[in-house]
Coordinates of C-alpha atoms and ligand atoms in Angstrom, one line a residue:
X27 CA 0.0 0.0 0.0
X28 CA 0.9 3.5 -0.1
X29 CA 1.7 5.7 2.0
X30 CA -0.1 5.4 6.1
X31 CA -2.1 2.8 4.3
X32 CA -4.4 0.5 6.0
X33 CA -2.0 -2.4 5.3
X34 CA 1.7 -0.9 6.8
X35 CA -0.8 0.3 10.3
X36 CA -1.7 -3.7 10.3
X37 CA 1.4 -4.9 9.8
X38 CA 3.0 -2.7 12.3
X39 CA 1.0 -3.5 15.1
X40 CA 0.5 -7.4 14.3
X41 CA 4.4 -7.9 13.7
X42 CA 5.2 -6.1 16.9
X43 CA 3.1 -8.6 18.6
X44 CA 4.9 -11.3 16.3
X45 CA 8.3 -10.4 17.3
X46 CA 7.4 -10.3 20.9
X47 CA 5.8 -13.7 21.0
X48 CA 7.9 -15.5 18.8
X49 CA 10.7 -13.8 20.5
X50 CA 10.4 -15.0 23.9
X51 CA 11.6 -18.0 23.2
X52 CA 15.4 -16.9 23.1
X53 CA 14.8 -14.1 25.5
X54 CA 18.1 -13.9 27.8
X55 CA 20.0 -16.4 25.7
X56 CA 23.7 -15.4 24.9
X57 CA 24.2 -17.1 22.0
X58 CA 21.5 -18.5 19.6
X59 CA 22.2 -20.2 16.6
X60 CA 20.7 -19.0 13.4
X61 CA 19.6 -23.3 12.7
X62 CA 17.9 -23.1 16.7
X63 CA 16.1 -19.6 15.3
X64 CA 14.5 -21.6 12.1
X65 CA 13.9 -24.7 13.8
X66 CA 11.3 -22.6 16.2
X67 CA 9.8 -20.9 13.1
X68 CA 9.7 -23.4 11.2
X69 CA 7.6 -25.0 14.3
X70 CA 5.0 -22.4 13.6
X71 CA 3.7 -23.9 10.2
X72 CA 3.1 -27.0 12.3
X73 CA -0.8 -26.7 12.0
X74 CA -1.3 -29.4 15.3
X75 CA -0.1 -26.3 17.2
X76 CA -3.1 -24.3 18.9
X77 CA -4.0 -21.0 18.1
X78 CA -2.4 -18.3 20.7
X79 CA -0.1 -20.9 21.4
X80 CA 3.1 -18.4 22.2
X81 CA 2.1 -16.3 25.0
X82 CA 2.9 -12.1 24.5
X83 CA 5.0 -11.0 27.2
X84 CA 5.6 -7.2 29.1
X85 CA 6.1 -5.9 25.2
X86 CA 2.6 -6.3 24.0
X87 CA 0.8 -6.0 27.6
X88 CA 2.4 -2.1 27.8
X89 CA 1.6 -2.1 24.0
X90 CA -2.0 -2.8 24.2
X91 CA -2.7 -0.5 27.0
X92 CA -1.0 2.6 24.8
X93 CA -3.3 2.0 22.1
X94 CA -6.6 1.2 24.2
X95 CA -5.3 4.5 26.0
X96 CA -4.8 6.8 22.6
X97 CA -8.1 5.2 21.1
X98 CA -10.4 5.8 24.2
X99 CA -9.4 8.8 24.7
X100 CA -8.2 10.1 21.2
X101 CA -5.8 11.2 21.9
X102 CA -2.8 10.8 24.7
X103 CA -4.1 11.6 28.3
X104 CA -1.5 10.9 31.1
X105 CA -3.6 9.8 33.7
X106 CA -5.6 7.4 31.6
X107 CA -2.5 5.8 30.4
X108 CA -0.6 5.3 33.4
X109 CA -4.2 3.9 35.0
X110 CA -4.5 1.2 32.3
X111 CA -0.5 0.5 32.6
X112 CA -1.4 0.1 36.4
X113 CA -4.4 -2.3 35.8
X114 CA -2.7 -4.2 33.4
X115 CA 0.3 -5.2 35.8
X116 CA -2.5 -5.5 38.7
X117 CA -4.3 -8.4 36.4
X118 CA -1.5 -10.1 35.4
X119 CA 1.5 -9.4 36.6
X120 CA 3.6 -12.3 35.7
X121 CA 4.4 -11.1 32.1
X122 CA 8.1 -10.8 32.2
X123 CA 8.3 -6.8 33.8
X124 CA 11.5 -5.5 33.9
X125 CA 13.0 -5.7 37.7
X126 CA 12.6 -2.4 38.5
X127 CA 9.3 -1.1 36.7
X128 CA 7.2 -2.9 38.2
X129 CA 7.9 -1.1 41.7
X130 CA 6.4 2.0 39.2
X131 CA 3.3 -0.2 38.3
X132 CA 2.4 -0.5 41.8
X133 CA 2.7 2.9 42.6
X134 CA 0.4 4.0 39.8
X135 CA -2.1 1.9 41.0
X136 CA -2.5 4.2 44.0
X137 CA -5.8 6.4 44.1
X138 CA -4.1 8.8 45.9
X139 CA -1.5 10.0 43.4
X140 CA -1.6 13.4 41.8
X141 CA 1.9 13.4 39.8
X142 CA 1.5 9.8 37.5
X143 CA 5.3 10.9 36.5
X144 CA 6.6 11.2 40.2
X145 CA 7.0 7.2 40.4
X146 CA 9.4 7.1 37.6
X147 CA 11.6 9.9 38.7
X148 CA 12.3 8.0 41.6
X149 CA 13.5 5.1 40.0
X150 CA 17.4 4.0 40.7
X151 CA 18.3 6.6 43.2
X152 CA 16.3 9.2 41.2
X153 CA 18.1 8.7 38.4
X154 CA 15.3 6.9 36.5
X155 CA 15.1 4.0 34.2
X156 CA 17.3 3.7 30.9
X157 CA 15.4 0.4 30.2
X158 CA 13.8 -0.7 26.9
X159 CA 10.4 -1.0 28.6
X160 CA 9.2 2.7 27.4
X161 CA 10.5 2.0 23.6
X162 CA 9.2 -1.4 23.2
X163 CA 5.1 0.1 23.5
X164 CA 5.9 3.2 21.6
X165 CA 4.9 2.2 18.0
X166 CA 1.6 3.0 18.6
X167 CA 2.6 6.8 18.9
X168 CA 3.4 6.2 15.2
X169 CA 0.1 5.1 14.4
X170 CA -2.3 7.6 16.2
X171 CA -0.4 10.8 14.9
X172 CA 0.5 12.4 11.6
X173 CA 2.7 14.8 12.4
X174 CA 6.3 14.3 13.9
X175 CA 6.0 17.0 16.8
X176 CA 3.2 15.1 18.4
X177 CA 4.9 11.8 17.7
X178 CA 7.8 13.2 19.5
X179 CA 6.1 15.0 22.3
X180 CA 3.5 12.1 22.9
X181 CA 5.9 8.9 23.2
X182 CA 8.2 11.0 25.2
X183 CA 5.3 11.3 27.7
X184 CA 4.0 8.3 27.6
X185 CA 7.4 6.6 28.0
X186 CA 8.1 9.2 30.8
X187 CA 5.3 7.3 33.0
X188 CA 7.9 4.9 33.9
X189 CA 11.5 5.8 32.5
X190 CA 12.7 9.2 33.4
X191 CA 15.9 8.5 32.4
X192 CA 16.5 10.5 28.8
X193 CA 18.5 7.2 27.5
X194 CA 15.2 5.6 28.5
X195 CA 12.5 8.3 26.8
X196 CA 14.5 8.9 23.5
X197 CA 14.9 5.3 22.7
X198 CA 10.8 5.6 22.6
X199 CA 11.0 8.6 21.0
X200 CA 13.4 6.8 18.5
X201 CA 11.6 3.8 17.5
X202 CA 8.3 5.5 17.3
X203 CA 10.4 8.1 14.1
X204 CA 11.5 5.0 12.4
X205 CA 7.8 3.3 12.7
X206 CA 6.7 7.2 11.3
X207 CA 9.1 7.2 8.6
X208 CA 8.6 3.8 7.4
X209 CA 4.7 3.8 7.5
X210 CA 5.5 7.3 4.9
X211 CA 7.3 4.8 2.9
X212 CA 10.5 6.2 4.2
X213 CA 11.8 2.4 3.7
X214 CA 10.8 2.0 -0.2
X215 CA 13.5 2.3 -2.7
X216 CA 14.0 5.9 -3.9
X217 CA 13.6 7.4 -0.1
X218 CA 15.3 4.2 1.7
X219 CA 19.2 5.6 1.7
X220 CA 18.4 8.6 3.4
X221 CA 16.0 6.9 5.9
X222 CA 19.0 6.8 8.7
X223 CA 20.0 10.2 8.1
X224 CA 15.9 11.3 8.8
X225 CA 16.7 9.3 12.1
X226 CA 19.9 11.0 12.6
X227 CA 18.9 14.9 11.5
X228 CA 15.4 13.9 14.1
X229 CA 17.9 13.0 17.2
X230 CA 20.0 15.4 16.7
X231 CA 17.6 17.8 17.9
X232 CA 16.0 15.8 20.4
X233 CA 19.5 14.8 22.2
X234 CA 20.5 18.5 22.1
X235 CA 18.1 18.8 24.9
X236 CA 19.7 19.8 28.7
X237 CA 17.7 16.7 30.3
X238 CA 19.8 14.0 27.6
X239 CA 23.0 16.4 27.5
X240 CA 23.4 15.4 31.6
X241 CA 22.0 12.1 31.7
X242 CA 24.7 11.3 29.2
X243 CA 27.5 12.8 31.5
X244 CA 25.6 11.5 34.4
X245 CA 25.9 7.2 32.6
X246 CA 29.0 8.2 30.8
X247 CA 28.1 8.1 27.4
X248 CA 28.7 10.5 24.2
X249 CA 27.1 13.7 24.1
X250 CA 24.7 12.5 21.4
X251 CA 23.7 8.5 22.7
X252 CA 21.6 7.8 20.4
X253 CA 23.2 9.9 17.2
X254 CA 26.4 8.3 17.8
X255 CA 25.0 4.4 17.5
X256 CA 22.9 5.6 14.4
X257 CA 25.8 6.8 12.7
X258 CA 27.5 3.1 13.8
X259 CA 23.9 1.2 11.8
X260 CA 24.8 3.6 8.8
X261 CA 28.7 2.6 9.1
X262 CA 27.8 -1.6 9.5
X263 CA 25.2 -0.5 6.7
X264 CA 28.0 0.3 4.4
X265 CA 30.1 -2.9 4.8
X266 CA 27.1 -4.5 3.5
X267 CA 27.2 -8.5 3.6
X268 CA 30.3 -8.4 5.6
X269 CA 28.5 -7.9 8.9
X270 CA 29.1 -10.6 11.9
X271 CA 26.4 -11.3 14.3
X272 CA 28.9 -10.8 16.5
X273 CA 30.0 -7.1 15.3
X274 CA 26.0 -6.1 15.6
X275 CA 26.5 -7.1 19.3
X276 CA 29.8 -5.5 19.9
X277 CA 28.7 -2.5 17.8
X278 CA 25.3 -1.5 18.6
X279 CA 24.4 -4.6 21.5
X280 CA 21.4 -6.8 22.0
X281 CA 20.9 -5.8 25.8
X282 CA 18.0 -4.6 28.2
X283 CA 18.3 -1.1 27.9
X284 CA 17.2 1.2 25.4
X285 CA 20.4 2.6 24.1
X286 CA 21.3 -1.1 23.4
X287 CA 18.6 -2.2 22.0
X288 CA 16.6 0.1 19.4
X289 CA 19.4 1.2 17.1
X290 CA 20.0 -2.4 17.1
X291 CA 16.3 -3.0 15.9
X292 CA 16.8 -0.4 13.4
X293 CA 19.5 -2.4 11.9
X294 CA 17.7 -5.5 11.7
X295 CA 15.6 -4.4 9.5
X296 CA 17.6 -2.4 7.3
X297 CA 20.0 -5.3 6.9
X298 CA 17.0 -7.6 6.0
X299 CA 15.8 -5.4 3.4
X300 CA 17.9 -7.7 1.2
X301 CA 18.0 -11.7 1.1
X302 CA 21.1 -12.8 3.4
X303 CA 23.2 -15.5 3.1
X304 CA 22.1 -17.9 6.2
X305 CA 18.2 -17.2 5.6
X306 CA 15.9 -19.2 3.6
X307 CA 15.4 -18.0 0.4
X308 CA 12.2 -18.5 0.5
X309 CA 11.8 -15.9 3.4
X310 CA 10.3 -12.4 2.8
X311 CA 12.0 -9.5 4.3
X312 CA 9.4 -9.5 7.0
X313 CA 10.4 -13.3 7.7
X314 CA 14.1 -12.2 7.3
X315 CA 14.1 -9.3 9.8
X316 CA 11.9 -11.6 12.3
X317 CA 15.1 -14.3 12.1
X318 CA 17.7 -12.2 12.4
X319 CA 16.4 -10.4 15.5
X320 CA 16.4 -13.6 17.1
X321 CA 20.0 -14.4 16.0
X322 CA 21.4 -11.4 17.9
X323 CA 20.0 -13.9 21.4
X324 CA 19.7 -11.1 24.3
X325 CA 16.7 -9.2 24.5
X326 CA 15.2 -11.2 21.7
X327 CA 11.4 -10.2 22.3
X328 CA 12.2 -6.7 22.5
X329 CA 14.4 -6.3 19.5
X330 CA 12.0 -8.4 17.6
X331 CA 9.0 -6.4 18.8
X332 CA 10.5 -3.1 17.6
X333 CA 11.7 -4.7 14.3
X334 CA 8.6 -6.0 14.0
X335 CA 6.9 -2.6 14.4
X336 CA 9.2 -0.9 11.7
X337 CA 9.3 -3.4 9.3
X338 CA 5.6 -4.0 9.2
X339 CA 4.7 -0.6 8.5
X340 CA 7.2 -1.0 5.4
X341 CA 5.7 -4.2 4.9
X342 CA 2.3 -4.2 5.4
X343 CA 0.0 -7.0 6.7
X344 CA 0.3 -9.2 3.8
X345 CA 3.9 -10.2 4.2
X346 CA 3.0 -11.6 7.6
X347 CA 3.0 -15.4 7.6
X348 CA -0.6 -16.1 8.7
X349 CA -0.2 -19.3 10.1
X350 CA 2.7 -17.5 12.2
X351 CA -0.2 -14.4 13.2
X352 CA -2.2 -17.7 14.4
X353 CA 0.1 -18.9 16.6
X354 CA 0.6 -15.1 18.6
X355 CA -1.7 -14.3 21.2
X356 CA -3.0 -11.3 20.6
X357 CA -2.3 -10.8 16.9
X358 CA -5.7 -10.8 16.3
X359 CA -6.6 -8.0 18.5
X360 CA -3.5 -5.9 17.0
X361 CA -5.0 -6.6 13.7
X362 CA -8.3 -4.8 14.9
X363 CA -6.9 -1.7 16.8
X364 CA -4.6 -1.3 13.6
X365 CA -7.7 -0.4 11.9
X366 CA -9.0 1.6 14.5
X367 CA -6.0 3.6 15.0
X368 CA -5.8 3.8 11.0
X369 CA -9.3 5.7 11.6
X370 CA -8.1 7.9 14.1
X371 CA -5.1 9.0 12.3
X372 CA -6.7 9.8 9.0
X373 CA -9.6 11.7 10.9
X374 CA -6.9 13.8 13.1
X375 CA -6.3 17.2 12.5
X376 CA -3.4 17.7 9.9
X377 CA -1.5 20.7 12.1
X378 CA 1.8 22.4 10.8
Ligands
F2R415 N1 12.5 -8.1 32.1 C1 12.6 -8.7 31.1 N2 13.2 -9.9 30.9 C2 14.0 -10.5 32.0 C3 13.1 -11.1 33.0 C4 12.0 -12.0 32.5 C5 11.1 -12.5 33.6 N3 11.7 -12.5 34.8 C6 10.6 -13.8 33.2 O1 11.4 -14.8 33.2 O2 9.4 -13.9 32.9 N4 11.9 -8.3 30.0 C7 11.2 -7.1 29.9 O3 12.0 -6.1 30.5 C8 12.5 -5.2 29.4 C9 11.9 -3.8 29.6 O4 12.3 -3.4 30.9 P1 11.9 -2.0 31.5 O5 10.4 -1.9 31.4 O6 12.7 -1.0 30.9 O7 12.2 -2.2 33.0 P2 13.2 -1.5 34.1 O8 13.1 -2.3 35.3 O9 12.8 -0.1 34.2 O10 14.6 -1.6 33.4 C10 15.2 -2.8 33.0 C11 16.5 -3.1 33.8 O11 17.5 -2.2 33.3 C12 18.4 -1.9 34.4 N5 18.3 -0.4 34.6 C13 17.4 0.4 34.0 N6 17.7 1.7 34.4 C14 18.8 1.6 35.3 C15 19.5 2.6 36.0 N7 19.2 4.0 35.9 N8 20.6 2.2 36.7 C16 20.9 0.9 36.8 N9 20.2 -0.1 36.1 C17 19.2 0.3 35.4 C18 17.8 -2.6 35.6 O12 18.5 -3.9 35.7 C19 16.4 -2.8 35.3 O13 15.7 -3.8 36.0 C20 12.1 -5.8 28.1 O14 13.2 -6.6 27.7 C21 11.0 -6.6 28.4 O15 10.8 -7.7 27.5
MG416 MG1 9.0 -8.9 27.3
MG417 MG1 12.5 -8.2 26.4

């Protein structure tokens, strides 16, 4: 489809789910051999096994809540959100929650709170959280605004309900650009070589900021985090086929926290735009990027979910194996909200 068609909102949201359930599997693991990463796909096209079989972790619980939050209320409203987030953990808490967020998701829960963003700040000595956990459910951000301002504003907020940390709220604000760009069609051919330079010019800005300028002296990293690991996607980008698993993971890293995590996801899929020698032939690039994310072992469900997310809105729906969308709790349900939210974003005001 074209551009913010129905399709690339389907495919976003269903192989976010995807990449989360099929994911889990490997979650954790150090190393993960590409044969192990087939074998459990493979798996999937065996039709004895039930529908929903592969449970959807933290990724999707967060995820779901985001868009019931942004649909419900059109729009993003704090309180709401952090409510739902709250609820969520309350009903069933034994969905693979980071350590420390879930001492947030009990503190939301309180009737008595006025701040809903005063939990997070006190995370890890007031420091707050650099964790994955706010990029991993930003997607939908993508998907319920047009325009880059409120994607950035918005998934900054609604990551900022439990990861104060900057190195925490930009990686959401990160992977909810690249779902934006790629759902314009910012992954097709003609615009796809300056897609990481969008991503770069975007965070540029955004890490210029005082809050990420002294979390970064505070966690010793470059003055520009996130800029600095784009520009190392664009650099592995450039050697092409010469890429070891290995060098992703030195490179860019396969770990827990945002910083290591969503610039890795970025690469996933821009490295399985083409076939690669090790995946079936047969595989689309949707199959491909799916694979590969697994591959890189570590935070498997999480890379995979945020692949999934970026690659799917290039995508769309129709690359998604369907016997694989059968085997995902709560595919189904992404498939429906992706239609909702494609309703909501057409119908939203087009501001400047
Ligand atoms: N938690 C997991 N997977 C491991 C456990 C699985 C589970 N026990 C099971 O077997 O079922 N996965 C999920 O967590 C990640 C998202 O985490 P989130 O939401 O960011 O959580 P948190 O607790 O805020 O941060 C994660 C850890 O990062 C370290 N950390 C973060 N900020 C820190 C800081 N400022 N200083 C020091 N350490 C910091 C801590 O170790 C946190 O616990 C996703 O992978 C999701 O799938
Ligand atoms: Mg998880
Ligand atoms: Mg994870």
């Amino acid at each position: 489809g074209g551009p913010a068609s129905l399709s690339r909102f389907r495919g976003a949201l269903v192989a976010a789910v995807l990449g989360d359930c099929v994911g889990g599997e490997f979650e954790g693991a150090e190393e993960v051999p590409m044969d192990r990463v087939l074998q459990h796909l493979n798996g999937l096209e065996d039709e004895s096994r039930g529908d929903g079989i592969l449970q959807y972790s933290d990724d999707t619980a967060m995820t779901r809540c985001v868009v019931q939050s942004l649909l419900t209320r059109a729009g993003f409203d704090e309180q709401d959100m952090a409510r739902r987030f709250a609820k969520e953990y309350s009903h069933s808490p034994g969905r693979g929650y980071g350590a420390g967020v879930i001492q947030v998701l009990r503190k939301l829960a309180s009737p008595h709170l006025n701040d809903v963003f005063q939990p997070a700040r006190a995370q890890f000595s007031g420091h707050g959280s650099f964790g994955n956990g706010g990029a991993m459910r930003a997607a939908p951000f993508a998907l319920a605004f047009s325009n880059p301002v409120d994607i950035r504003r918005y998934s900054r907020l609604g990551a900022m309900l439990t990861h104060s940390c900057s190195l925490g709220y930009n990686g959401a604000v990160l992977q909810a650009l690249a779902v934006h760009i790629s759902l314009q069609g910012g992954l097709e051919l003609p615009h796809r070589p300056t897609f990481i330079n969008k991503l770069i010019s975007e965070m540029e800005e955004v890490e210029a900021e005082d809050a990420a300028r002294s979390d970064s002296r505070v966690f010793s990293e470059s003055e520009f985090p996130f800029c600095d690991r784009l520009h190392r996607v664009k650099d592995l980008m450039e050697r092409n086929n010469s890429v070891s698993i290995e060098e992703v993971i030195s490179e860019l890293g396969n770990g827990i926290a945002a910083l290591h995590s969503v610039p890795t996801a970025i690469f996933c899929v821009l490295h399985c735009l083409e076939p690669r020698e090790g995946l079936p032939e047969r595989y689309g690039g949707l199959e491909r990027t799916m694979a590969y994310s697994l591959a890189l072992g570590g935070d498997t469900d999480t890379i995979a979910c945020m692949a999934g997310a970026i690659a799917g809105a290039h995508y769309g729906i129709d690359a998604i194996p369907q016997i694989w969308q059968r085997c995902c709790e709560g595919a189904e349900d992404a498939d429906i909200n992706a239609e909702r939210l494609h309703t909501l974003y057409h119908q939203a005001p087009a501001e400047g």
